[in-house]
Coordinates of C-alpha atoms and ligand atoms in Angstrom, one line a residue:
Chain T
M125 CA 4.6 51.8 1.0
D126 CA 1.0 51.0 0.7
F127 CA -0.5 48.4 3.0
Y128 CA -1.1 45.6 0.4
L129 CA 2.2 46.1 -1.4
A130 CA 4.1 46.0 1.8
T131 CA 2.4 42.8 2.9
L132 CA 2.9 41.2 -0.5
V133 CA 6.6 42.1 -0.3
Q134 CA 6.9 40.6 3.1
G135 CA 5.1 37.5 2.0
L136 CA 7.4 37.1 -1.0
C137 CA 10.4 37.5 1.2
F138 CA 9.2 34.6 3.3
S139 CA 8.9 32.3 0.3
G140 CA 12.3 30.8 1.0
V141 CA 11.2 29.8 4.4
A142 CA 8.0 28.3 3.0
L143 CA 9.9 26.3 0.4
G144 CA 12.4 25.3 3.0
I145 CA 9.8 24.0 5.5
F146 CA 7.9 22.4 2.6
I147 CA 11.1 20.4 1.8
S148 CA 11.9 19.4 5.4
M149 CA 8.4 18.8 6.7
K150 CA 6.4 17.7 3.7
I151 CA 9.1 15.9 1.7
F152 CA 11.3 14.5 4.4
N153 CA 8.8 14.4 7.3
I154 CA 11.4 16.0 9.5
P155 CA 10.3 18.8 11.8
D156 CA 13.3 21.2 11.4
I157 CA 13.7 23.9 14.0
T158 CA 17.1 25.0 12.7
T159 CA 15.0 27.4 10.6
G160 CA 15.1 30.2 13.3
G161 CA 18.9 30.1 13.4
S162 CA 19.6 29.8 9.7
Y163 CA 17.1 32.6 8.8
T164 CA 18.9 35.0 11.2
L165 CA 22.2 33.7 9.9
G166 CA 21.1 34.7 6.4
G167 CA 20.2 38.2 7.8
A168 CA 23.4 38.5 9.8
V169 CA 25.7 37.6 6.9
T170 CA 23.7 40.0 4.7
G171 CA 23.9 42.9 7.1
M172 CA 27.6 42.3 7.9
M173 CA 28.7 41.8 4.3
L174 CA 26.6 44.6 2.7
T175 CA 28.0 47.1 5.2
H176 CA 31.5 45.9 4.3
N177 CA 30.7 46.9 0.7
H178 CA 30.3 43.4 -0.8
S179 CA 28.0 43.1 -3.7
A180 CA 24.5 41.7 -3.1
Y181 CA 25.3 38.8 -5.5
T182 CA 28.4 37.7 -3.6
V183 CA 26.4 38.0 -0.4
L184 CA 23.7 35.7 -1.8
L185 CA 26.3 33.0 -2.5
V186 CA 27.7 33.2 1.0
V187 CA 24.2 33.2 2.5
I188 CA 23.3 30.0 0.6
V189 CA 26.5 28.2 1.6
A190 CA 26.1 29.4 5.3
G191 CA 22.5 28.2 5.4
A192 CA 23.3 24.9 3.8
I193 CA 26.1 24.2 6.3
S194 CA 23.8 24.9 9.3
G195 CA 21.2 22.5 7.8
A196 CA 23.8 19.9 7.1
I197 CA 25.0 20.0 10.7
T198 CA 21.5 19.4 11.9
G199 CA 21.3 16.5 9.4
V200 CA 24.5 15.0 10.5
I201 CA 23.5 15.2 14.2
H202 CA 20.1 13.7 13.4
T203 CA 21.3 10.8 11.1
K204 CA 24.7 9.9 12.4
L205 CA 24.3 10.4 16.1
K206 CA 20.7 9.2 15.9
I207 CA 19.4 12.2 17.8
N208 CA 15.7 13.2 17.5
A209 CA 15.4 15.8 14.7
L210 CA 13.6 18.3 16.9
L211 CA 16.4 18.1 19.4
A212 CA 19.1 18.3 16.7
G213 CA 17.5 21.4 15.3
I214 CA 17.3 23.1 18.7
I215 CA 20.9 22.3 19.4
V216 CA 22.0 23.9 16.1
M217 CA 19.7 26.8 16.5
T218 CA 21.0 27.6 20.0
G219 CA 24.6 27.4 18.8
L220 CA 23.8 29.6 15.8
Y221 CA 22.6 32.4 18.1
S222 CA 26.2 33.0 19.2
I223 CA 27.5 32.5 15.7
N224 CA 25.0 35.1 14.4
L225 CA 26.0 37.6 17.2
T226 CA 29.7 37.1 16.3
V227 CA 29.0 37.6 12.6
M228 CA 27.0 40.8 13.3
G229 CA 29.3 42.1 16.1
R230 CA 26.2 43.8 17.7
S231 CA 22.6 43.0 17.9
N232 CA 21.3 45.2 15.1
I233 CA 22.9 46.3 11.8
P234 CA 21.0 49.1 9.9
L235 CA 21.7 49.2 6.2
N236 CA 21.2 53.0 5.8
N237 CA 21.0 53.4 2.0
I238 CA 23.7 50.9 1.3
P239 CA 23.1 49.4 -2.2
T240 CA 21.1 46.2 -2.0
L241 CA 19.7 43.6 -4.5
F242 CA 16.7 45.9 -4.9
S243 CA 18.8 48.9 -6.0
L244 CA 21.2 46.8 -8.1
I245 CA 18.4 45.8 -10.5
N246 CA 16.1 48.4 -11.9
I247 CA 12.9 47.4 -13.5
S248 CA 10.6 50.2 -12.3
S249 CA 11.4 53.8 -11.4
N250 CA 9.1 53.6 -8.3
P251 CA 11.4 52.0 -5.7
N252 CA 8.6 50.2 -3.9
Q253 CA 7.3 48.7 -7.1
N254 CA 10.9 47.9 -8.1
T255 CA 11.4 45.9 -4.9
F256 CA 8.2 44.0 -5.5
L257 CA 9.1 43.2 -9.1
V258 CA 12.7 42.1 -8.3
L259 CA 11.3 39.9 -5.5
L260 CA 8.7 38.4 -7.8
L261 CA 11.3 37.5 -10.4
F262 CA 13.6 36.2 -7.7
V263 CA 10.9 34.0 -6.1
L264 CA 9.9 32.7 -9.6
L265 CA 13.4 31.7 -10.3
L266 CA 13.8 30.0 -6.9
T267 CA 10.6 28.1 -7.4
L268 CA 11.6 27.0 -10.9
I269 CA 14.9 25.7 -9.6
I270 CA 13.4 23.8 -6.7
G271 CA 10.5 22.5 -8.8
Y272 CA 12.9 21.3 -11.5
L273 CA 15.1 19.7 -8.8
L274 CA 12.2 17.7 -7.4
K275 CA 11.4 16.4 -10.9
T276 CA 14.9 15.1 -11.5
D277 CA 15.9 11.5 -10.6
F278 CA 17.7 13.0 -7.6
G279 CA 14.5 14.8 -6.6
I280 CA 12.4 11.7 -6.9
S281 CA 14.9 9.9 -4.6
M282 CA 14.6 12.8 -2.2
R283 CA 10.8 12.5 -2.2
A284 CA 11.0 8.7 -1.8
T285 CA 13.3 9.0 1.2
G286 CA 10.5 10.8 3.1
S287 CA 7.9 8.3 1.9
S288 CA 9.5 4.9 2.2
E289 CA 13.0 4.5 3.6
T290 CA 13.1 0.7 3.2
M291 CA 12.1 1.0 -0.5
I292 CA 14.6 3.7 -1.4
R293 CA 17.5 2.0 0.4
A294 CA 16.8 -1.2 -1.5
L295 CA 16.9 0.9 -4.7
G296 CA 20.4 2.1 -3.9
V297 CA 20.0 5.4 -2.1
N298 CA 22.0 6.4 1.0
T299 CA 19.1 7.8 3.0
D300 CA 21.3 9.4 5.6
A301 CA 23.1 11.4 2.9
M302 CA 19.8 12.3 1.3
K303 CA 18.4 13.7 4.6
I304 CA 21.6 15.7 5.2
I305 CA 21.4 17.2 1.7
G306 CA 17.7 17.8 2.1
L307 CA 18.1 19.7 5.3
A308 CA 21.0 21.7 3.7
I309 CA 18.8 22.7 0.8
A310 CA 15.9 23.6 3.2
N311 CA 18.1 25.8 5.4
A312 CA 19.9 27.4 2.4
L313 CA 16.4 28.5 1.2
T314 CA 15.5 29.7 4.7
A315 CA 18.8 31.7 4.9
V316 CA 17.8 33.3 1.5
S317 CA 14.6 34.5 3.1
G318 CA 16.8 36.2 5.8
Y319 CA 18.8 37.7 3.0
L320 CA 15.7 39.1 1.3
I321 CA 14.0 40.4 4.4
T322 CA 17.1 42.2 5.7
Q323 CA 17.4 44.1 2.4
S324 CA 13.7 44.8 2.2
Q325 CA 13.3 46.1 5.7
G326 CA 16.7 47.8 5.8
Y327 CA 18.3 46.1 8.8
A328 CA 19.4 42.8 10.3
D329 CA 18.5 42.0 13.9
I330 CA 19.7 39.2 16.1
N331 CA 16.1 38.4 17.1
M332 CA 14.6 38.4 13.6
G333 CA 14.2 34.6 13.6
V334 CA 12.2 34.2 16.7
S335 CA 8.8 33.4 15.1
I336 CA 10.0 32.4 11.7
V337 CA 9.3 28.7 12.1
I338 CA 5.7 29.4 12.7
V339 CA 5.6 31.5 9.5
G340 CA 7.0 28.6 7.5
L341 CA 4.7 26.1 9.2
G342 CA 1.7 28.3 8.7
S343 CA 2.5 28.6 5.0
V344 CA 2.9 24.9 4.5
V345 CA -0.1 24.1 6.6
I346 CA -2.3 26.4 4.5
A347 CA -0.9 24.8 1.4
E348 CA -1.5 21.3 2.8
V349 CA -5.2 22.1 3.4
F350 CA -5.6 22.7 -0.3
I351 CA -3.3 19.9 -1.4
N352 CA -5.4 17.4 0.6
W353 CA -8.7 19.0 -0.3
L354 CA -8.1 19.1 -4.0
H355 CA -6.0 15.9 -4.1
I356 CA -3.1 17.7 -5.7
T357 CA -0.1 15.6 -6.8
S358 CA 1.7 18.0 -9.0
I359 CA 4.9 19.3 -7.6
W360 CA 4.6 22.7 -9.3
L361 CA 1.1 23.3 -7.8
S362 CA 2.3 22.2 -4.4
L363 CA 5.2 24.6 -4.4
S364 CA 3.0 27.4 -5.7
L365 CA 0.6 26.7 -2.9
A366 CA 3.3 26.9 -0.3
L367 CA 4.3 30.3 -1.8
L368 CA 0.7 31.5 -1.8
G369 CA 0.5 30.1 1.8
A370 CA 3.3 32.4 2.8
I371 CA 1.6 35.4 1.3
A372 CA -1.8 34.5 2.7
F373 CA -0.2 34.0 6.1
E374 CA 1.3 37.5 6.0
F375 CA -2.0 39.0 5.0
A376 CA -3.8 37.3 7.8
V377 CA -1.2 38.7 10.2
A378 CA -1.3 42.2 8.7
V379 CA -5.1 42.3 8.7
T380 CA -5.1 41.3 12.4
L381 CA -2.7 44.1 13.2
D382 CA -4.7 46.5 11.1
L383 CA -7.9 45.6 13.0
G384 CA -6.2 47.1 16.1
V385 CA -4.9 44.0 17.8
D386 CA -2.0 45.1 20.1
A387 CA 1.4 44.2 18.5
T388 CA 2.5 42.7 21.8
L389 CA -0.2 40.0 21.3
L390 CA 0.9 39.3 17.7
Q391 CA 2.8 36.1 18.5
L392 CA -0.2 34.8 20.4
V393 CA -2.5 35.6 17.6
T394 CA -0.2 34.0 15.1
A395 CA 0.1 30.8 17.2
I396 CA -3.7 30.6 17.5
F397 CA -4.1 31.2 13.8
V398 CA -1.9 28.3 12.9
L399 CA -3.6 26.1 15.5
L400 CA -6.9 26.9 13.9
I401 CA -5.7 26.0 10.3
V402 CA -4.1 22.8 11.6
G403 CA -6.9 21.9 14.0
L404 CA -10.1 22.7 12.1
P405 CA -9.8 20.2 9.3
R406 CA -9.1 17.5 11.8
L407 CA -12.1 18.4 13.9
S408 CA -14.4 18.3 10.9
F409 CA -12.9 15.0 9.6
K410 CA -13.6 13.4 13.0
T411 CA -17.2 14.2 13.1
S412 CA -17.8 13.1 9.5
S413 CA -16.0 9.7 9.8
Chain B
M168 CA 26.3 -16.5 -6.7
I169 CA 25.7 -16.1 -2.9
D170 CA 28.2 -17.4 -0.4
I171 CA 27.5 -17.3 3.3
K172 CA 30.2 -18.6 5.7
Q173 CA 29.7 -19.2 9.4
A174 CA 27.2 -16.3 9.7
H175 CA 26.0 -15.4 13.2
K176 CA 23.7 -12.6 14.1
I177 CA 23.1 -11.7 17.7
F178 CA 20.6 -8.9 18.5
N179 CA 21.0 -6.9 21.8
K180 CA 24.3 -8.7 22.7
G181 CA 24.9 -8.9 26.4
K182 CA 21.5 -7.5 27.3
A183 CA 18.7 -9.4 29.0
N184 CA 16.8 -9.5 25.7
Q185 CA 19.7 -11.0 23.7
V186 CA 18.5 -13.0 20.7
N187 CA 20.7 -15.3 18.7
A188 CA 18.8 -14.9 15.5
I189 CA 21.3 -16.6 13.2
N190 CA 23.5 -19.4 14.7
G191 CA 26.3 -20.3 12.3
V192 CA 24.8 -20.6 8.8
D193 CA 26.8 -21.9 5.9
L194 CA 25.0 -21.6 2.6
H195 CA 26.1 -21.6 -1.0
I196 CA 23.6 -20.6 -3.6
D197 CA 24.5 -21.1 -7.3
S198 CA 23.6 -18.7 -10.0
K199 CA 20.0 -19.2 -11.2
E200 CA 19.0 -21.3 -8.3
F201 CA 15.5 -20.6 -6.9
V202 CA 15.7 -21.4 -3.1
V203 CA 12.6 -21.7 -1.0
I204 CA 13.0 -21.2 2.7
V205 CA 10.5 -22.5 5.2
G206 CA 10.5 -22.6 9.0
S207 CA 8.5 -21.6 12.0
N208 CA 8.0 -18.0 13.2
G209 CA 11.1 -16.5 14.6
S210 CA 13.4 -19.2 13.1
G211 CA 15.6 -16.5 11.5
K212 CA 14.3 -16.5 7.9
T213 CA 13.9 -12.8 7.5
T214 CA 17.1 -12.1 9.3
L215 CA 19.0 -14.4 6.9
L216 CA 17.4 -12.5 4.0
N217 CA 18.4 -9.2 5.6
L218 CA 22.0 -10.4 5.9
V219 CA 22.0 -11.1 2.2
A220 CA 20.5 -7.7 1.4
G221 CA 22.7 -5.9 3.9
S222 CA 19.9 -4.2 5.9
V223 CA 21.4 -6.2 8.8
L224 CA 25.1 -6.8 9.1
P225 CA 26.4 -10.1 10.6
S226 CA 27.9 -10.3 14.1
S227 CA 30.5 -12.7 12.7
G228 CA 31.0 -14.7 9.5
S229 CA 31.3 -13.5 5.9
I230 CA 29.0 -13.0 2.9
S231 CA 29.9 -12.7 -0.7
I232 CA 27.8 -12.0 -3.8
D233 CA 29.0 -12.8 -7.3
G234 CA 32.5 -13.2 -6.0
N235 CA 32.5 -9.8 -4.1
D236 CA 33.0 -9.8 -0.3
V237 CA 30.0 -7.7 0.8
T238 CA 30.1 -8.6 4.5
K239 CA 30.4 -4.9 5.6
L240 CA 28.6 -3.3 2.6
P241 CA 25.4 -1.4 3.6
D242 CA 22.1 -2.3 1.8
Y243 CA 22.0 0.6 -0.5
K244 CA 25.4 -0.5 -2.0
R245 CA 24.2 -4.0 -2.6
S246 CA 21.3 -2.9 -4.8
E247 CA 23.8 -3.3 -7.6
W248 CA 23.0 -7.0 -7.5
I249 CA 19.9 -7.3 -5.4
A250 CA 16.2 -6.4 -5.8
R251 CA 13.7 -7.1 -3.0
V252 CA 10.1 -7.7 -2.4
F253 CA 9.1 -7.2 1.2
Q254 CA 6.6 -9.0 3.5
N255 CA 4.8 -5.7 3.9
P256 CA 3.5 -4.3 0.6
L257 CA 4.0 -0.8 1.9
S258 CA 7.7 -1.3 2.3
G259 CA 8.5 -2.0 -1.4
T260 CA 6.9 1.1 -2.9
A261 CA 6.7 4.8 -1.9
S262 CA 3.0 5.7 -1.2
D263 CA 3.3 9.4 -1.8
L264 CA 4.9 9.0 -5.2
S265 CA 3.1 8.2 -8.4
I266 CA 3.4 4.7 -10.0
L267 CA 5.6 6.3 -12.7
D268 CA 8.0 7.9 -10.1
N269 CA 8.3 4.6 -8.4
F270 CA 9.2 2.8 -11.6
R271 CA 11.7 5.5 -12.5
L272 CA 13.6 4.9 -9.3
A273 CA 13.5 1.2 -9.9
A274 CA 14.8 1.7 -13.5
I275 CA 17.9 3.4 -12.0
R276 CA 18.4 1.1 -9.1
T277 CA 22.0 0.3 -10.0
K278 CA 22.7 3.8 -11.3
V279 CA 23.4 7.3 -10.0
K280 CA 20.3 9.3 -9.3
G281 CA 21.4 12.5 -11.1
L282 CA 20.2 16.0 -11.8
S283 CA 18.4 15.3 -15.0
V284 CA 14.7 14.5 -15.6
G285 CA 14.5 10.9 -16.6
I286 CA 10.7 10.5 -17.1
N287 CA 9.9 11.1 -20.7
E288 CA 7.3 9.8 -23.2
Q289 CA 9.4 6.9 -24.2
F290 CA 9.9 5.9 -20.5
K291 CA 6.2 6.2 -19.9
K292 CA 5.4 3.9 -22.8
Q293 CA 7.9 1.4 -21.6
V294 CA 6.4 1.3 -18.1
K295 CA 2.9 1.2 -19.5
D296 CA 3.6 -1.8 -21.6
K297 CA 5.3 -3.6 -18.7
I298 CA 2.4 -2.9 -16.4
A299 CA -0.1 -4.0 -19.0
T300 CA 1.3 -7.5 -18.8
L301 CA -0.1 -7.9 -15.3
G302 CA -3.6 -7.5 -16.7
M303 CA -4.7 -5.5 -13.7
G304 CA -5.8 -2.4 -15.6
L305 CA -3.1 -0.4 -13.8
E306 CA -1.5 0.8 -17.1
N307 CA -3.8 3.7 -17.3
K308 CA -3.1 4.9 -13.7
L309 CA 0.6 5.8 -14.1
E310 CA 0.2 9.3 -12.5
Q311 CA -1.8 8.0 -9.6
P312 CA 0.0 7.8 -6.2
M313 CA 1.1 4.3 -5.2
G314 CA -0.8 4.8 -1.9
T315 CA -4.1 4.6 -3.7
L316 CA -3.5 1.0 -4.8
S317 CA -4.3 -2.2 -2.9
G318 CA -1.6 -4.4 -1.3
G319 CA -1.8 -7.0 -4.0
Q320 CA -1.5 -4.4 -6.8
R321 CA 1.5 -2.9 -5.0
Q322 CA 3.2 -6.2 -4.5
A323 CA 2.7 -7.1 -8.2
L324 CA 4.2 -3.7 -9.2
T325 CA 7.1 -4.2 -6.8
L326 CA 7.9 -7.4 -8.6
L327 CA 7.9 -5.7 -12.0
M328 CA 10.0 -2.9 -10.6
S329 CA 12.7 -5.4 -9.6
V330 CA 13.5 -6.2 -13.2
M331 CA 13.3 -2.6 -14.5
D332 CA 17.1 -2.5 -14.1
T333 CA 19.7 -5.2 -14.3
C334 CA 19.1 -7.7 -11.5
Q335 CA 20.9 -10.8 -10.5
V336 CA 19.4 -11.7 -7.2
L337 CA 15.7 -11.4 -6.2
L338 CA 14.8 -11.7 -2.5
L339 CA 11.1 -12.4 -1.8
D340 CA 10.1 -12.3 1.9
E341 CA 6.6 -13.8 2.1
P342 CA 5.5 -11.6 -0.8
T343 CA 1.9 -13.0 -0.6
A344 CA 1.4 -13.0 3.2
A345 CA -0.9 -9.9 3.2
L346 CA -2.8 -10.8 0.0
D347 CA -6.1 -12.6 -0.8
P348 CA -5.8 -16.0 -2.5
H349 CA -6.4 -14.6 -6.0
S350 CA -3.8 -11.7 -5.7
A351 CA -1.4 -14.2 -4.1
K352 CA -1.7 -16.5 -7.1
V353 CA -1.1 -13.6 -9.5
V354 CA 1.9 -12.4 -7.6
M355 CA 3.5 -15.8 -7.2
E356 CA 3.0 -16.7 -10.9
T357 CA 4.4 -13.3 -11.9
A358 CA 7.4 -13.9 -9.7
D359 CA 8.0 -17.4 -11.1
K360 CA 7.8 -16.1 -14.6
L361 CA 10.2 -13.2 -14.0
I362 CA 12.7 -15.5 -12.3
K363 CA 12.7 -17.8 -15.3
D364 CA 12.6 -15.1 -18.0
F365 CA 15.4 -13.0 -16.5
N366 CA 17.5 -16.0 -15.3
L367 CA 17.5 -14.7 -11.7
T368 CA 18.9 -16.2 -8.6
A369 CA 16.1 -16.1 -6.2
I370 CA 15.3 -16.7 -2.5
L371 CA 11.6 -17.0 -1.5
I372 CA 10.4 -17.2 2.1
T373 CA 7.0 -18.7 2.5
H374 CA 4.6 -20.2 5.0
N375 CA 2.5 -21.5 2.2
L376 CA 2.8 -25.2 1.9
K377 CA 1.6 -25.3 -1.7
D378 CA 3.9 -22.5 -2.9
A379 CA 6.9 -24.3 -1.2
F380 CA 5.9 -27.4 -3.1
T381 CA 5.2 -25.7 -6.5
Y382 CA 8.0 -23.3 -6.8
G383 CA 11.8 -23.3 -6.6
T384 CA 14.7 -25.6 -7.4
R385 CA 15.8 -26.2 -3.8
I386 CA 14.1 -26.1 -0.4
I387 CA 15.6 -25.2 2.9
Q388 CA 14.1 -25.6 6.4
M389 CA 15.3 -23.2 9.1
G390 CA 15.0 -23.6 12.9
E391 CA 16.5 -21.6 15.7
G392 CA 18.8 -19.7 13.4
K393 CA 20.2 -22.8 11.7
I394 CA 19.6 -24.6 8.5
L395 CA 17.9 -27.9 9.5
K396 CA 17.2 -29.4 6.1
D397 CA 18.5 -28.6 2.7
M398 CA 17.1 -30.5 -0.3
P399 CA 17.8 -30.1 -4.0
S400 CA 15.1 -30.0 -6.7
E401 CA 15.2 -33.6 -7.8
K402 CA 14.5 -34.9 -4.3
E403 CA 12.1 -32.1 -3.7
A404 CA 10.0 -33.4 -6.6
A405 CA 10.0 -36.8 -4.9
L406 CA 8.8 -35.4 -1.6
K407 CA 5.3 -36.0 -0.6
Q408 CA 3.3 -33.0 0.4
N409 CA 2.9 -34.7 3.8
D410 CA 6.6 -34.9 4.3
L411 CA 6.9 -31.2 3.5
F412 CA 4.1 -30.5 6.0
D413 CA 6.3 -31.8 8.8
W414 CA 9.0 -29.3 7.9
F415 CA 6.7 -26.5 8.8
G416 CA 6.3 -27.8 12.3
Ligands
LIG763 N1 16.0 -5.9 14.8 C1 15.8 -6.9 15.7 N2 16.1 -6.6 17.0 C2 16.0 -7.6 17.9 N3 15.6 -8.9 17.6 C3 15.3 -9.2 16.4 C4 15.4 -8.2 15.3 N4 15.0 -8.8 14.1 C5 14.7 -10.0 14.4 N5 14.9 -10.3 15.8 C6 14.6 -11.6 16.5 O1 15.3 -12.6 15.8 C7 14.6 -13.8 15.7 C8 14.4 -14.2 14.3 O2 13.5 -13.3 13.6 P1 13.2 -13.3 12.1 O3 12.4 -12.1 11.8 O4 14.4 -13.6 11.3 O5 12.2 -14.6 12.0 P2 11.4 -15.2 10.8 O6 11.9 -16.6 10.6 O7 11.4 -14.3 9.7 O8 9.9 -15.3 11.4 P3 8.5 -15.0 10.7 O9 8.1 -16.3 10.1 O10 7.6 -14.7 11.9 O11 8.6 -13.9 9.8 C9 13.3 -13.5 16.4 O12 13.4 -14.0 17.7 C10 13.2 -12.0 16.4 O13 12.5 -11.5 17.5
LIG764 MG1 9.9 -13.0 8.6

């Protein structure tokens, strides 16, 4: 696959994570670390089920439910036991490692030409282009669903929960339930990313989720820079920016690697890159105010 | 309408920093009464309001609203009857949401927040007309985030939001404390008008002597978690401002 297309595909696969982190971090103001575990869970379920001859559609449903359950568990630990969200996420992520290993039965499942979502749907005869087009449609659909959800009365209540808890409780919303549902949705989306990437790269790996939180954070932070800079209030634009953020982030990483940076240093480079996008606007704001 | 029987609220029970915020309050408020509560700082006024709203549950005693025992009911389930305006203008509205979104939530306070889009042209027009009555020029800023408005503007909007859906009880905790005199006047007059127009049962906490004198049908003074004085409207009218002044002591 050519360099740009491969990177684009990778970025599109990560859109679930970007939307998920957008919901947990931007909408609920909850730093959710469950991401690493639920992403791998999505991959593990996909690898295990596809190799057991389940259809990619059935697998998708199971992946969504599995991701939602892991997010809901973090939500329950956070709201009902009043445990710090970061800690709740770490607890669930740690537990998920064993679950994922149990689901997979080994640390790596190659898909070796097993039918995937990308071979079930045929839009283009060129397999690489087909993957790209199927992904594009998939991500569009995902964004439409989430965008619509956030516009509904339920969605406005979700957004208000992250903005003013006193207000939304006084208006009749159980904020604990709202946070649990929100984290469930966020992690279902993240698991869907695991589902997509497993099929696009052709294998599931127990360590695939190691740096996924930073990918989601990076995407949302890139989006946030533009949201603040251009004073964007539209939900559609904000979601689109998060998606573009995921793609931009993947390009930044790919270009770095292409420039000859050693792959062992990739995580460090990624970390510094995110630090720069988060840190630079703050530095310049400080000097100007 | 509201019945409080032998309510006690103890914070941090058994610890060194134990506070007996409410010490055996018995209070009956009739439908359409407008009760003004005064009292020194820390006398338990906000805690009493929180007990009615359900954001604080009593250590002992019982509370009922409109004949329903709500003693153990959490705040979000009491929104069926109650709308609130908070002391802090930031608490009553969501900064990140547009004015329109805020009003949409207020319009379905007593209803299920479902999976349909409720904001349409008709709703926009309804909100626009409502906001225009304030005369603050906010009716053309419906899409603007609440966070871009001033405290006074937000407090006035919170008041309007309280009557977007059916409302029986309005709780006002020092709604003008953070406002300049002009905004304070607008907010208090709006509140008084809404309470009369919508036949609301209302409780107002205030440190403003003039407001306590001007508004309400009954005045209550609190001290150390108890009701010290309780005076109906007829006598309140006969009170001299100076007498009232002593109540704030
Ligand atoms: N959540 C809480 N935890 C511990 N103590 C509390 C809590 N809320 C209130 N208190 C204490 O209860 C007492 C009564 O507080 P409350 O807020 O009801 O007073 P208030 O009459 O509203 O005062 P103010 O006029 O200053 O608003 C105070 O001593 C306060 O410190
Ligand atoms: Mg108070």
